[in-house]
């Protein structure tokens, strides 16, 4: 496979930006290393993350540190005998030609790690929004990109996005086509509750952002890192559990899930990283739960 970039990220000013599209983070977990890679970037609008009283609080807090608030489209690779890939970014696209949500860097990033799509043994999706499922299918043919991978999706998301076509933010036709083809081949496993999906990787239901939203615990030799998907959008949310994004499918359930994840991290330690954490930085809960 060529490592050349295709799509709208070619030559883009943010292509090598370590905070967003160029983010590359090595996260030690026991004797293994989880690699955080970014498929592209998301420019955060002012009302994206906050509270009813302070809808811009997330944006304005991040702007103090980063200036222009741009987030990565995080994907996570656990190399090994059976490589595991968690999430796939947007794919080579500029969402609605708006220049605010642009992807296409995942396959080149994987190639630089010596990983071809066919090498991926397990594909784990946090949820089916387009900025996480965009590279599941080839945009031209709808064929599965990670053709050999056993693919894990939360049952609630499969029903919401694939079966019923109800979602206000629908999945792309090529993504649906690829998922249905993987299902036809018997390569799709739907997740309820908790289950191990590969050695050292456990899926944990974390609904609210979407009905079947799932987080993944990567563990080795007593250490653990939670890959949060979109359960949280920046590390500061661990201190501000009342911040929510504007498009949680079930905001009340999403808040309960954030509370549960915070309590889990407080009780068990370890780090956590969300797909849109700037720089794909790992966060930890260091203090007691604030009064939020
Ligand atoms: Zn997202």
XYZ file of N, CA and C and ligand atoms in Angstrom:
877
model
N 0.835 -1.190 0.000
C 0.000 0.000 0.000
C 0.872 1.242 0.000
N 0.492 2.221 -0.734
C 1.245 3.474 -0.762
C 1.023 4.248 0.521
N 2.093 4.900 0.961
C 1.949 5.760 2.129
C 1.575 7.181 1.716
N 1.400 7.398 0.398
C 1.026 8.735 -0.044
C -0.373 9.068 0.456
N -0.527 10.298 0.800
C -1.849 10.724 1.238
C -2.750 10.968 0.048
N -3.975 10.593 0.206
C -4.971 11.000 -0.773
C -6.003 11.816 -0.032
N -6.785 12.535 -0.780
C -7.873 13.248 -0.152
C -7.496 14.647 0.296
N -8.447 15.277 0.973
C -8.337 16.708 1.253
C -7.270 17.083 2.269
N -6.645 16.108 2.933
C -5.581 16.448 3.880
C -4.243 16.682 3.196
N -4.138 16.284 1.941
C -2.859 16.435 1.236
C -2.437 17.914 1.245
N -1.270 18.161 1.807
C -0.748 19.521 1.823
C -1.452 20.468 2.785
N -2.370 19.949 3.591
C -3.111 20.826 4.503
C -2.202 21.349 5.616
N -2.476 22.571 6.058
C -1.616 23.183 7.083
C -1.625 22.399 8.397
N -2.669 21.614 8.646
C -2.741 20.867 9.908
C -2.305 19.403 9.760
N -1.831 19.034 8.568
C -1.492 17.626 8.344
C -0.487 17.094 9.369
N 0.510 17.902 9.698
C 1.542 17.448 10.639
C 1.372 18.063 12.026
N 0.214 18.651 12.267
C -0.041 19.297 13.557
C -0.110 18.232 14.665
N 0.811 18.263 15.635
C 0.833 17.195 16.656
C -0.369 17.229 17.594
N -1.113 18.328 17.566
C -2.294 18.414 18.437
C -3.495 17.741 17.779
N -3.529 17.769 16.435
C -4.716 17.236 15.752
C -4.332 16.184 14.707
N -4.296 16.556 13.426
C -4.170 15.538 12.372
C -2.862 14.756 12.421
N -1.807 15.375 12.965
C -0.513 14.687 13.004
C -0.217 14.039 14.343
N -1.199 13.975 15.221
C -0.946 13.426 16.558
C -0.469 11.980 16.469
N 0.558 11.686 17.249
C 1.081 10.315 17.343
C 1.569 10.139 18.777
N 0.922 9.267 19.506
C 1.192 9.150 20.938
C 1.490 7.694 21.288
N 2.636 7.460 21.920
C 2.970 6.107 22.394
C 2.565 6.006 23.858
N 1.666 5.091 24.159
C 1.105 4.967 25.504
C 1.502 3.606 26.069
N 2.445 3.577 27.018
C 2.822 2.287 27.602
C 1.693 1.707 28.448
N 1.468 0.404 28.286
C 0.503 -0.325 29.117
C 1.178 -1.640 29.483
N 1.682 -1.732 30.720
C 2.455 -2.921 31.076
C 3.641 -3.054 30.147
N 3.796 -4.230 29.547
C 4.905 -4.451 28.615
C 4.542 -4.109 27.180
N 3.328 -3.631 26.954
C 2.890 -3.333 25.588
C 2.824 -1.819 25.374
N 2.643 -1.442 24.133
C 2.519 -0.026 23.803
C 1.282 0.166 22.939
N 0.398 0.996 23.426
C -0.778 1.385 22.644
C -0.404 2.638 21.870
N -0.661 2.626 20.570
C -0.310 3.773 19.731
C -1.559 4.588 19.429
N -1.509 5.850 19.779
C -2.573 6.760 19.385
C -2.194 7.438 18.078
N -3.042 7.338 17.085
C -2.817 7.919 15.760
C -4.022 8.791 15.443
N -3.823 9.776 14.567
C -4.969 10.594 14.200
C -5.235 10.514 12.705
N -6.513 10.419 12.385
C -6.923 10.383 10.979
C -7.071 11.788 10.404
N -7.207 12.803 11.264
C -7.450 14.140 10.734
C -7.724 15.112 11.856
N -8.560 16.095 11.595
C -8.820 17.103 12.623
C -10.291 17.514 12.620
N -10.681 18.049 13.763
C -12.011 18.630 13.957
C -11.797 20.012 14.566
N -12.256 21.056 13.892
C -12.201 22.405 14.469
C -13.441 22.581 15.337
N -13.204 22.833 16.623
C -14.317 22.868 17.572
C -15.072 24.190 17.456
N -16.380 24.112 17.299
C -17.192 25.331 17.316
C -17.382 25.767 18.770
N -17.741 27.038 18.967
C -17.747 27.577 20.335
C -18.774 26.894 21.226
N -19.876 26.412 20.639
C -20.920 25.823 21.489
C -20.867 24.294 21.495
N -19.730 23.731 21.155
C -19.604 22.278 21.006
C -19.655 21.549 22.349
N -19.018 22.129 23.371
C -18.813 21.407 24.632
C -18.981 22.370 25.790
N -20.015 22.135 26.616
C -20.213 23.023 27.751
C -21.471 22.674 28.509
N -22.010 23.673 29.189
C -23.228 23.487 29.974
C -24.288 24.438 29.419
N -25.517 24.288 29.893
C -26.584 25.166 29.437
C -26.258 26.620 29.788
N -25.657 26.835 30.970
C -25.335 28.189 31.409
C -24.082 28.717 30.711
N -23.169 27.844 30.380
C -21.882 28.244 29.800
C -21.556 27.343 28.606
N -22.277 27.541 27.491
C -22.119 26.620 26.357
C -20.746 26.669 25.687
N -19.967 27.731 25.937
C -18.653 27.845 25.297
C -17.506 27.493 26.241
N -17.823 26.964 27.424
C -16.771 26.805 28.446
C -15.681 25.823 27.987
N -16.079 24.748 27.292
C -15.077 23.789 26.809
C -14.159 24.431 25.790
N -14.750 25.092 24.818
C -13.974 25.758 23.770
C -13.035 26.792 24.370
N -13.566 27.639 25.246
C -12.763 28.743 25.750
C -11.640 28.252 26.658
N -11.901 27.154 27.393
C -10.840 26.577 28.232
C -9.715 26.035 27.356
N -10.061 25.319 26.296
C -9.032 24.759 25.416
C -8.302 25.858 24.645
N -9.012 26.938 24.311
C -8.369 28.012 23.541
C -7.245 28.670 24.337
N -7.407 28.710 25.646
C -6.344 29.298 26.470
C -5.041 28.527 26.318
N -5.155 27.226 26.109
C -3.943 26.411 26.005
C -3.459 26.266 24.563
N -4.419 26.153 23.628
C -4.037 25.754 22.268
C -4.232 26.834 21.210
N -4.805 27.968 21.586
C -5.150 28.929 20.538
C -6.319 28.372 19.745
N -6.149 28.259 18.448
C -7.211 27.651 17.628
C -7.544 26.267 18.186
N -8.818 26.018 18.461
C -9.185 24.754 19.107
C -9.440 23.693 18.045
N -8.438 22.847 17.876
C -8.574 21.757 16.901
C -8.277 20.453 17.634
N -9.078 19.443 17.286
C -9.017 18.151 17.961
C -8.591 17.086 16.962
N -7.928 16.045 17.435
C -7.592 14.932 16.540
C -8.807 14.044 16.277
N -8.706 13.211 15.273
C -9.679 12.130 15.048
C -8.950 10.846 15.434
N -8.957 10.563 16.723
C -8.079 9.531 17.262
C -8.488 8.112 16.900
N -7.464 7.328 16.592
C -7.596 5.894 16.372
C -6.467 5.269 17.193
N -6.636 4.025 17.625
C -5.659 3.440 18.529
C -5.281 2.049 18.036
N -3.977 1.842 17.905
C -3.458 0.571 17.412
C -2.727 -0.134 18.545
N -3.122 -1.369 18.802
C -2.381 -2.209 19.741
C -1.666 -3.264 18.906
N -0.366 -3.042 18.628
C 0.369 -3.995 17.787
C 0.542 -5.324 18.515
N 0.881 -6.333 17.783
C 1.082 -7.649 18.373
C 0.830 -8.705 17.321
N 0.774 -9.956 17.784
C 0.523 -11.056 16.862
C -0.803 -10.859 16.132
N -1.776 -10.343 16.882
C -3.086 -10.035 16.294
C -3.364 -8.548 16.522
N -2.928 -7.697 15.599
C -3.095 -6.256 15.820
C -4.563 -5.867 15.997
N -4.767 -4.989 16.977
C -6.115 -4.489 17.270
C -6.157 -3.017 16.900
N -7.183 -2.621 16.168
C -7.393 -1.209 15.832
C -8.709 -0.751 16.444
N -8.627 0.327 17.230
C -9.831 0.898 17.832
C -10.156 2.200 17.094
N -11.263 2.218 16.417
C -11.792 3.355 15.652
C -10.973 3.652 14.391
N -11.637 4.346 13.463
C -11.039 4.505 12.126
C -11.115 5.930 11.582
N -11.476 6.899 12.392
C -11.510 8.273 11.913
C -12.595 8.514 10.863
N -12.423 9.600 10.123
C -13.410 10.021 9.128
C -13.162 9.413 7.765
N -11.894 9.071 7.473
C -11.540 8.678 6.112
C -11.240 9.920 5.273
N -10.837 9.673 4.024
C -10.390 10.770 3.159
C -11.569 11.616 2.705
N -11.978 12.521 3.567
C -13.174 13.314 3.288
C -13.057 14.667 3.992
N -13.754 15.630 3.464
C -13.927 16.938 4.098
C -15.432 17.055 4.317
N -15.861 16.849 5.579
C -17.278 16.709 5.884
C -18.068 17.931 5.396
N -19.031 17.690 4.545
C -19.888 18.739 3.968
C -19.065 19.875 3.369
N -17.842 19.560 2.954
C -16.937 20.542 2.324
C -16.786 21.800 3.167
N -16.865 21.615 4.481
C -16.825 22.778 5.362
C -15.436 23.136 5.854
N -14.465 22.242 5.654
C -13.113 22.524 6.120
C -12.941 22.441 7.628
N -13.946 21.909 8.324
C -13.864 21.868 9.786
C -13.655 20.455 10.323
N -13.996 19.456 9.511
C -13.852 18.059 9.910
C -13.280 17.330 8.696
N -11.979 17.037 8.773
C -11.259 16.536 7.606
C -10.420 15.335 8.018
N -10.472 14.263 7.210
C -9.709 13.058 7.546
C -8.962 12.503 6.360
N -8.345 11.356 6.584
C -7.605 10.668 5.532
C -6.210 10.241 5.935
N -5.837 10.513 7.186
C -4.454 10.244 7.595
C -4.257 8.874 8.228
N -5.341 8.126 8.485
C -5.178 6.858 9.221
C -4.338 5.843 8.450
N -4.680 5.593 7.195
C -3.951 4.536 6.469
C -2.476 4.905 6.288
N -2.137 6.172 5.937
C -0.716 6.528 5.920
C -0.041 6.369 7.287
N -0.745 6.731 8.347
C -0.151 6.576 9.688
C 0.092 5.096 9.992
N -0.853 4.246 9.657
C -0.658 2.805 9.890
C 0.505 2.290 9.050
N 0.605 2.754 7.788
C 1.684 2.298 6.906
C 3.042 2.650 7.495
N 3.128 3.831 8.086
C 4.400 4.231 8.703
C 4.750 3.352 9.893
N 3.749 2.693 10.468
C 4.010 1.731 11.557
C 4.206 0.319 11.006
N 4.203 0.185 9.701
C 4.399 -1.128 9.078
C 3.154 -1.995 9.098
N 1.996 -1.373 9.265
C 0.741 -2.130 9.356
C -0.097 -1.875 8.110
N -0.427 -2.948 7.399
C -1.337 -2.861 6.249
C -2.757 -3.145 6.730
N -3.747 -2.652 6.026
C -5.138 -2.921 6.461
C -5.423 -4.415 6.650
N -4.866 -5.245 5.766
C -5.133 -6.679 5.870
C -4.522 -7.306 7.122
N -3.556 -6.604 7.733
C -2.908 -7.145 8.936
C -3.778 -7.005 10.179
N -4.739 -6.077 10.121
C -5.546 -5.807 11.323
C -6.432 -7.008 11.604
N -6.290 -7.559 12.805
C -6.988 -8.792 13.155
C -8.315 -8.519 13.864
N -8.315 -7.430 14.634
C -9.520 -7.068 15.378
C -9.779 -5.586 15.162
N -10.994 -5.257 14.748
C -11.410 -3.867 14.587
C -12.502 -3.599 15.619
N -12.215 -2.653 16.511
C -13.148 -2.348 17.594
C -13.630 -0.919 17.421
N -14.929 -0.728 17.344
C -15.479 0.609 17.117
C -16.139 1.127 18.393
N -15.806 2.356 18.761
C -16.441 2.944 19.953
C -17.902 3.252 19.648
N -18.156 3.728 18.433
C -19.521 3.991 17.984
C -19.483 4.259 16.485
N -20.647 4.508 15.910
C -20.709 4.551 14.446
C -20.836 5.961 13.865
N -20.609 7.016 14.651
C -20.530 8.342 14.035
C -19.430 8.340 12.972
N -19.625 9.215 11.963
C -18.750 9.178 10.796
C -17.297 9.487 11.067
N -16.999 10.215 12.137
C -15.602 10.536 12.434
C -14.910 9.420 13.205
N -15.590 8.265 13.346
C -14.999 7.092 13.990
C -15.077 5.856 13.095
N -16.057 5.866 12.191
C -16.285 4.677 11.359
C -15.935 4.922 9.893
N -15.332 6.079 9.580
C -15.199 6.502 8.188
C -14.266 5.684 7.326
N -13.326 4.961 7.948
C -12.395 4.153 7.149
C -12.769 2.675 7.174
N -13.936 2.348 7.716
C -14.363 0.937 7.723
C -14.556 0.432 6.289
N -15.072 1.315 5.413
C -15.323 0.913 4.029
C -14.582 1.801 3.042
N -14.264 1.247 1.895
C -13.654 2.039 0.822
C -14.703 3.011 0.278
N -14.370 4.296 0.175
C -15.388 5.270 -0.221
C -15.928 5.055 -1.634
N -15.158 4.432 -2.504
C -15.614 4.221 -3.882
C -16.388 2.924 -4.047
N -15.913 1.857 -3.400
C -16.499 0.545 -3.642
C -17.389 0.046 -2.507
N -17.248 0.635 -1.296
C -17.987 0.130 -0.152
C -17.459 -1.195 0.380
N -16.322 -1.640 -0.148
C -15.754 -2.901 0.361
C -15.075 -2.653 1.704
N -15.038 -3.669 2.557
C -14.348 -3.510 3.838
C -12.862 -3.209 3.625
N -12.365 -2.192 4.316
C -10.946 -1.835 4.230
C -10.101 -2.802 5.056
N -10.597 -3.144 6.239
C -9.881 -4.072 7.119
C -10.545 -5.443 6.936
N -10.239 -6.038 5.799
C -11.045 -7.154 5.291
C -10.921 -8.418 6.132
N -9.825 -8.543 6.884
C -9.619 -9.759 7.669
C -10.025 -9.612 9.129
N -10.495 -8.439 9.481
C -10.700 -8.151 10.905
C -12.051 -8.646 11.410
N -12.003 -9.295 12.570
C -13.259 -9.466 13.319
C -13.626 -8.100 13.850
N -14.859 -7.701 13.635
C -15.269 -6.324 13.884
C -16.286 -6.279 15.018
N -16.012 -5.438 16.007
C -16.866 -5.342 17.191
C -17.567 -3.986 17.218
N -18.882 -4.035 17.411
C -19.719 -2.830 17.448
C -20.750 -3.016 18.564
N -21.050 -1.944 19.286
C -22.118 -2.019 20.285
C -23.453 -2.341 19.619
N -24.197 -3.268 20.246
C -25.474 -3.674 19.629
C -26.402 -2.469 19.436
N -26.426 -1.575 20.406
C -27.298 -0.406 20.314
C -26.973 0.456 19.104
N -25.690 0.551 18.762
C -25.302 1.344 17.589
C -25.653 0.628 16.293
N -25.489 -0.672 16.290
C -25.866 -1.427 15.086
C -27.357 -1.218 14.789
N -28.179 -1.326 15.849
C -29.621 -1.157 15.657
C -29.967 0.284 15.282
N -29.281 1.250 15.893
C -29.587 2.668 15.684
C -29.131 3.155 14.308
N -27.931 2.757 13.905
C -27.341 3.329 12.690
C -27.473 2.425 11.460
N -27.403 1.120 11.657
C -27.346 0.223 10.500
C -28.726 -0.327 10.169
N -29.469 -0.774 11.188
C -30.726 -1.464 10.910
C -31.876 -0.505 10.664
N -31.965 0.535 11.471
C -33.193 1.340 11.426
C -33.045 2.603 10.593
N -31.831 3.027 10.331
C -31.591 4.267 9.562
C -32.323 5.447 10.182
N -32.430 5.452 11.512
C -33.146 6.519 12.206
C -32.256 7.684 12.575
N -30.966 7.448 12.591
C -30.062 8.383 13.233
C -30.126 9.755 12.567
N -30.217 10.814 13.380
C -30.167 12.162 12.801
C -28.825 12.428 12.118
N -27.773 11.796 12.610
C -26.473 11.860 11.929
C -26.258 10.470 11.335
N -26.686 10.234 10.090
C -26.610 8.869 9.551
C -25.174 8.482 9.196
N -24.935 7.187 9.093
C -23.609 6.757 8.645
C -23.550 6.846 7.122
N -22.321 6.953 6.628
C -22.122 7.090 5.182
C -22.518 5.789 4.476
N -23.016 5.879 3.247
C -23.410 4.658 2.522
C -22.278 3.643 2.401
N -21.035 4.108 2.168
C -19.940 3.131 2.029
C -19.623 2.451 3.351
N -19.885 3.147 4.463
C -19.662 2.525 5.772
C -20.723 1.450 6.018
N -21.971 1.789 5.718
C -23.047 0.801 5.889
C -22.793 -0.430 5.000
N -22.409 -0.170 3.758
C -22.170 -1.281 2.835
C -21.070 -2.204 3.369
N -20.001 -1.607 3.873
C -18.886 -2.423 4.376
C -19.299 -3.202 5.619
N -20.047 -2.550 6.507
C -20.483 -3.243 7.724
C -21.403 -4.417 7.387
N -22.312 -4.194 6.429
C -23.220 -5.279 6.049
C -22.452 -6.422 5.369
N -21.431 -6.067 4.602
C -20.621 -7.113 3.975
C -19.841 -7.909 5.030
N -19.295 -7.203 6.016
C -18.596 -7.904 7.100
C -19.569 -8.808 7.856
N -20.786 -8.319 8.066
C -21.780 -9.143 8.765
C -22.118 -10.380 7.935
N -22.263 -10.173 6.612
C -22.598 -11.294 5.731
C -21.518 -12.379 5.781
N -20.270 -11.933 5.943
C -19.167 -12.890 6.043
C -19.019 -13.478 7.448
N -19.873 -13.068 8.366
C -19.789 -13.592 9.729
C -18.673 -12.988 10.545
N -18.230 -11.758 10.190
C -17.103 -11.150 10.890
C -17.510 -10.087 11.905
N -18.821 -9.882 12.078
C -19.275 -8.850 13.013
C -19.745 -9.500 14.311
N -19.277 -8.964 15.432
C -19.772 -9.367 16.741
C -20.347 -8.137 17.423
N -21.604 -8.239 17.855
C -22.248 -7.121 18.542
C -22.023 -7.243 20.039
N -21.766 -6.095 20.661
C -21.382 -6.065 22.072
C -22.556 -5.610 22.929
N -22.832 -6.399 23.982
C -23.721 -5.979 25.064
C -22.889 -6.048 26.337
N -23.022 -5.085 27.201
C -22.345 -5.181 28.494
C -20.842 -5.184 28.352
N -20.206 -6.211 28.909
C -18.743 -6.287 28.886
C -18.300 -7.607 28.287
N -17.174 -7.580 27.553
C -16.604 -8.837 27.075
C -15.179 -8.585 26.603
N -14.361 -9.627 26.699
C -13.015 -9.562 26.135
C -13.135 -9.736 24.630
N -12.385 -8.905 23.888
C -12.447 -9.001 22.430
C -11.131 -9.449 21.819
N -10.063 -9.376 22.605
C -8.741 -9.815 22.162
C -7.895 -9.917 23.420
N -6.776 -10.640 23.363
C -5.913 -10.676 24.554
C -5.514 -9.255 24.963
N -5.878 -8.878 26.185
C -5.515 -7.547 26.677
C -6.468 -6.439 26.295
N -7.596 -6.770 25.723
C -8.567 -5.722 25.356
C -9.971 -6.170 25.763
N -10.605 -5.332 26.579
C -11.954 -5.634 27.055
C -12.897 -4.505 26.652
N -14.030 -4.864 26.085
C -15.057 -3.890 25.710
C -15.991 -3.663 26.893
N -16.353 -2.397 27.127
C -17.252 -2.044 28.221
C -18.309 -1.082 27.681
N -19.571 -1.472 27.777
C -20.642 -0.603 27.286
C -20.616 0.733 28.015
N -20.715 1.829 27.266
C -20.681 3.181 27.837
C -21.652 4.058 27.056
N -22.953 3.744 27.150
C -23.946 4.384 26.277
C -24.268 5.823 26.669
N -24.880 6.526 25.757
C -25.323 7.894 25.998
C -24.976 8.780 24.813
N -23.683 8.879 24.507
C -23.288 9.644 23.303
C -24.001 9.053 22.095
N -23.981 7.727 22.018
C -24.849 6.967 21.108
C -25.374 5.768 21.895
N -26.419 5.089 21.395
C -27.032 4.012 22.191
C -26.096 2.841 22.501
N -25.190 2.550 21.563
C -24.288 1.408 21.777
C -22.854 1.827 21.974
N -22.648 3.065 22.413
C -21.269 3.556 22.587
C -20.496 2.642 23.546
N -19.250 2.357 23.186
C -18.449 1.364 23.911
C -17.058 1.932 24.171
N -16.546 1.732 25.372
C -15.151 2.072 25.643
C -14.358 0.766 25.719
N -13.058 0.893 25.547
C -12.202 -0.296 25.531
C -11.095 -0.151 26.577
N -10.970 -1.162 27.433
C -9.905 -1.202 28.422
C -8.771 -2.042 27.854
N -7.611 -1.400 27.697
C -6.411 -2.105 27.240
C -5.577 -2.377 28.480
N -5.226 -3.654 28.706
C -4.541 -3.972 29.958
C -3.412 -4.973 29.734
N -2.404 -4.845 30.569
C -1.269 -5.776 30.518
C -0.497 -5.691 31.833
N -0.182 -6.828 32.407
C 0.622 -6.886 33.631
C 0.134 -5.908 34.697
N -1.155 -5.892 34.913
C -1.724 -5.106 36.003
C -1.915 -3.634 35.694
N -1.481 -3.184 34.525
C -1.728 -1.789 34.143
C -2.894 -1.728 33.162
N -3.547 -0.564 33.140
C -4.728 -0.452 32.295
C -4.896 0.977 31.779
N -5.317 1.089 30.551
C -5.674 2.384 29.965
C -7.062 2.245 29.347
N -7.917 3.218 29.627
C -9.250 3.216 29.020
C -9.242 4.081 27.763
N -9.687 3.504 26.655
C -9.910 4.280 25.430
C -11.383 4.688 25.446
N -11.610 5.996 25.619
C -12.941 6.491 25.967
C -13.850 6.747 24.779
N -13.318 6.647 23.561
C -14.151 7.014 22.419
C -14.612 8.452 22.559
N -15.934 8.672 22.473
C -16.489 10.011 22.655
C -17.259 10.132 23.968
N -16.962 9.250 24.933
C -17.600 9.411 26.247
C -17.161 10.729 26.871
N -15.942 11.169 26.542
C -15.454 12.504 26.922
C -14.651 13.039 25.744
N -14.592 14.363 25.650
C -13.964 14.989 24.476
C -12.663 15.708 24.774
N -12.344 15.916 26.050
C -11.052 16.506 26.399
C -10.747 16.100 27.835
N -9.467 16.124 28.223
C -9.112 15.686 29.581
C -9.791 16.515 30.653
N -10.026 17.804 30.365
C -10.632 18.682 31.376
C -12.018 18.200 31.791
N -12.652 17.386 30.954
C -13.997 16.898 31.288
C -13.987 15.977 32.512
N -12.830 15.380 32.797
C -12.751 14.545 33.997
C -12.918 15.390 35.265
N -12.619 16.685 35.170
C -12.833 17.590 36.295
C -14.154 18.340 36.182
N -14.795 18.211 35.040
C -16.054 18.937 34.795
C -17.035 17.965 34.140
N -17.566 17.077 34.970
C -18.404 16.015 34.425
C -19.733 16.542 33.891
N -20.046 17.808 34.212
C -21.293 18.384 33.715
C -21.149 18.939 32.295
N -19.923 19.058 31.774
C -19.777 19.489 30.387
C -20.301 18.386 29.464
N -21.087 18.774 28.485
C -21.582 17.792 27.527
C -21.474 18.342 26.114
N -21.389 17.434 25.150
C -21.379 17.880 23.761
C -22.817 18.045 23.294
N -22.973 18.850 22.237
C -24.315 19.235 21.815
C -25.098 18.085 21.194
N -24.425 17.014 20.789
C -25.156 15.991 20.035
C -25.126 14.614 20.684
N -25.041 14.552 22.026
C -25.257 13.268 22.678
C -26.675 12.793 22.352
N -26.827 11.533 21.965
C -28.157 11.011 21.653
C -29.026 11.004 22.915
N -28.427 10.640 24.063
C -29.142 10.630 25.340
C -28.265 11.336 26.368
N -28.456 12.659 26.544
C -27.559 13.422 27.424
C -27.567 12.939 28.876
N -28.731 12.505 29.391
C -28.793 12.058 30.782
C -27.970 10.787 30.967
N -28.151 9.861 30.041
C -27.382 8.611 30.108
C -25.885 8.879 29.892
N -25.570 9.823 29.017
C -24.160 10.155 28.773
C -23.511 10.688 30.054
N -24.258 11.506 30.805
C -23.728 12.031 32.064
C -23.515 10.892 33.073
N -24.484 9.968 33.151
C -24.327 8.834 34.062
C -23.088 8.024 33.692
N -22.862 7.880 32.392
C -21.686 7.132 31.943
C -20.401 7.860 32.322
N -20.359 9.204 32.165
C -19.160 9.945 32.578
C -18.904 9.769 34.070
N -19.987 9.834 34.877
C -19.832 9.640 36.326
C -19.259 8.253 36.623
N -19.783 7.255 35.923
C -19.344 5.869 36.165
C -17.878 5.695 35.762
N -17.495 6.276 34.621
C -16.108 6.137 34.169
C -15.155 6.860 35.122
N -15.581 8.027 35.611
C -14.753 8.764 36.561
C -14.556 7.939 37.830
N -15.655 7.355 38.333
C -15.568 6.546 39.556
C -14.658 5.340 39.332
N -14.750 4.753 38.173
C -13.908 3.599 37.825
C -12.436 4.005 37.829
N -12.115 5.146 37.209
C -10.724 5.603 37.159
C -10.227 5.989 38.555
N -11.112 6.576 39.336
C -10.724 6.960 40.691
C -10.436 5.719 41.541
N -11.242 4.693 41.347
C -11.087 3.481 42.158
C -9.922 2.617 41.691
N -9.721 2.540 40.389
C -8.761 1.571 39.866
C -7.507 2.194 39.288
N -7.464 3.525 39.181
C -6.277 4.174 38.628
C -6.140 3.904 37.141
N -4.935 4.131 36.640
C -4.713 3.990 35.205
C -5.112 5.255 34.471
N -4.790 5.308 33.217
C -5.059 6.496 32.421
C -6.260 6.314 31.529
N -6.653 7.412 30.908
C -7.772 7.379 29.969
C -7.490 8.368 28.855
N -7.898 8.013 27.669
C -7.720 8.912 26.526
C -8.938 8.792 25.624
N -9.466 9.945 25.234
C -10.586 9.965 24.301
C -10.081 10.192 22.893
N -10.917 9.867 21.933
C -10.498 9.990 20.534
C -10.225 11.438 20.137
N -10.817 12.402 20.851
C -10.623 13.801 20.469
C -9.797 14.577 21.485
N -9.143 13.885 22.410
C -8.296 14.606 23.363
C -7.160 15.277 22.582
N -7.001 16.615 22.677
C -5.911 17.273 21.967
C -4.570 16.596 22.268
N -3.759 16.393 21.253
C -2.453 15.713 21.333
C -2.598 14.224 21.661
N -3.830 13.732 21.791
C -4.092 12.363 22.262
C -3.389 12.116 23.599
N -3.435 13.157 24.424
C -2.800 13.079 25.737
C -3.584 12.162 26.656
N -2.849 11.406 27.449
C -3.462 10.530 28.438
C -3.823 11.348 29.678
N -5.011 11.130 30.215
C -5.449 11.830 31.427
C -5.579 10.831 32.571
N -5.414 11.337 33.761
C -5.614 10.505 34.951
C -6.479 11.264 35.950
N -7.157 10.520 36.801
C -7.909 11.145 37.880
C -6.978 11.203 39.082
N -6.563 12.413 39.461
C -5.584 12.560 40.536
C -6.234 12.961 41.845
N -7.388 13.579 41.753
C -8.008 14.106 42.949
C -9.371 13.469 43.163
N -9.931 13.722 44.338
C -11.279 13.240 44.569
C -12.240 13.926 43.623
N -13.355 13.273 43.387
C -14.349 13.825 42.470
C -14.761 15.230 42.927
N -14.661 16.196 42.008
C -15.067 17.552 42.377
C -16.574 17.618 42.605
N -17.029 18.751 43.076
C -18.435 18.874 43.437
C -19.383 18.941 42.275
N -18.886 18.680 41.083
C -19.719 18.788 39.873
C -20.929 17.877 39.969
Zn -16.223 11.870 17.560
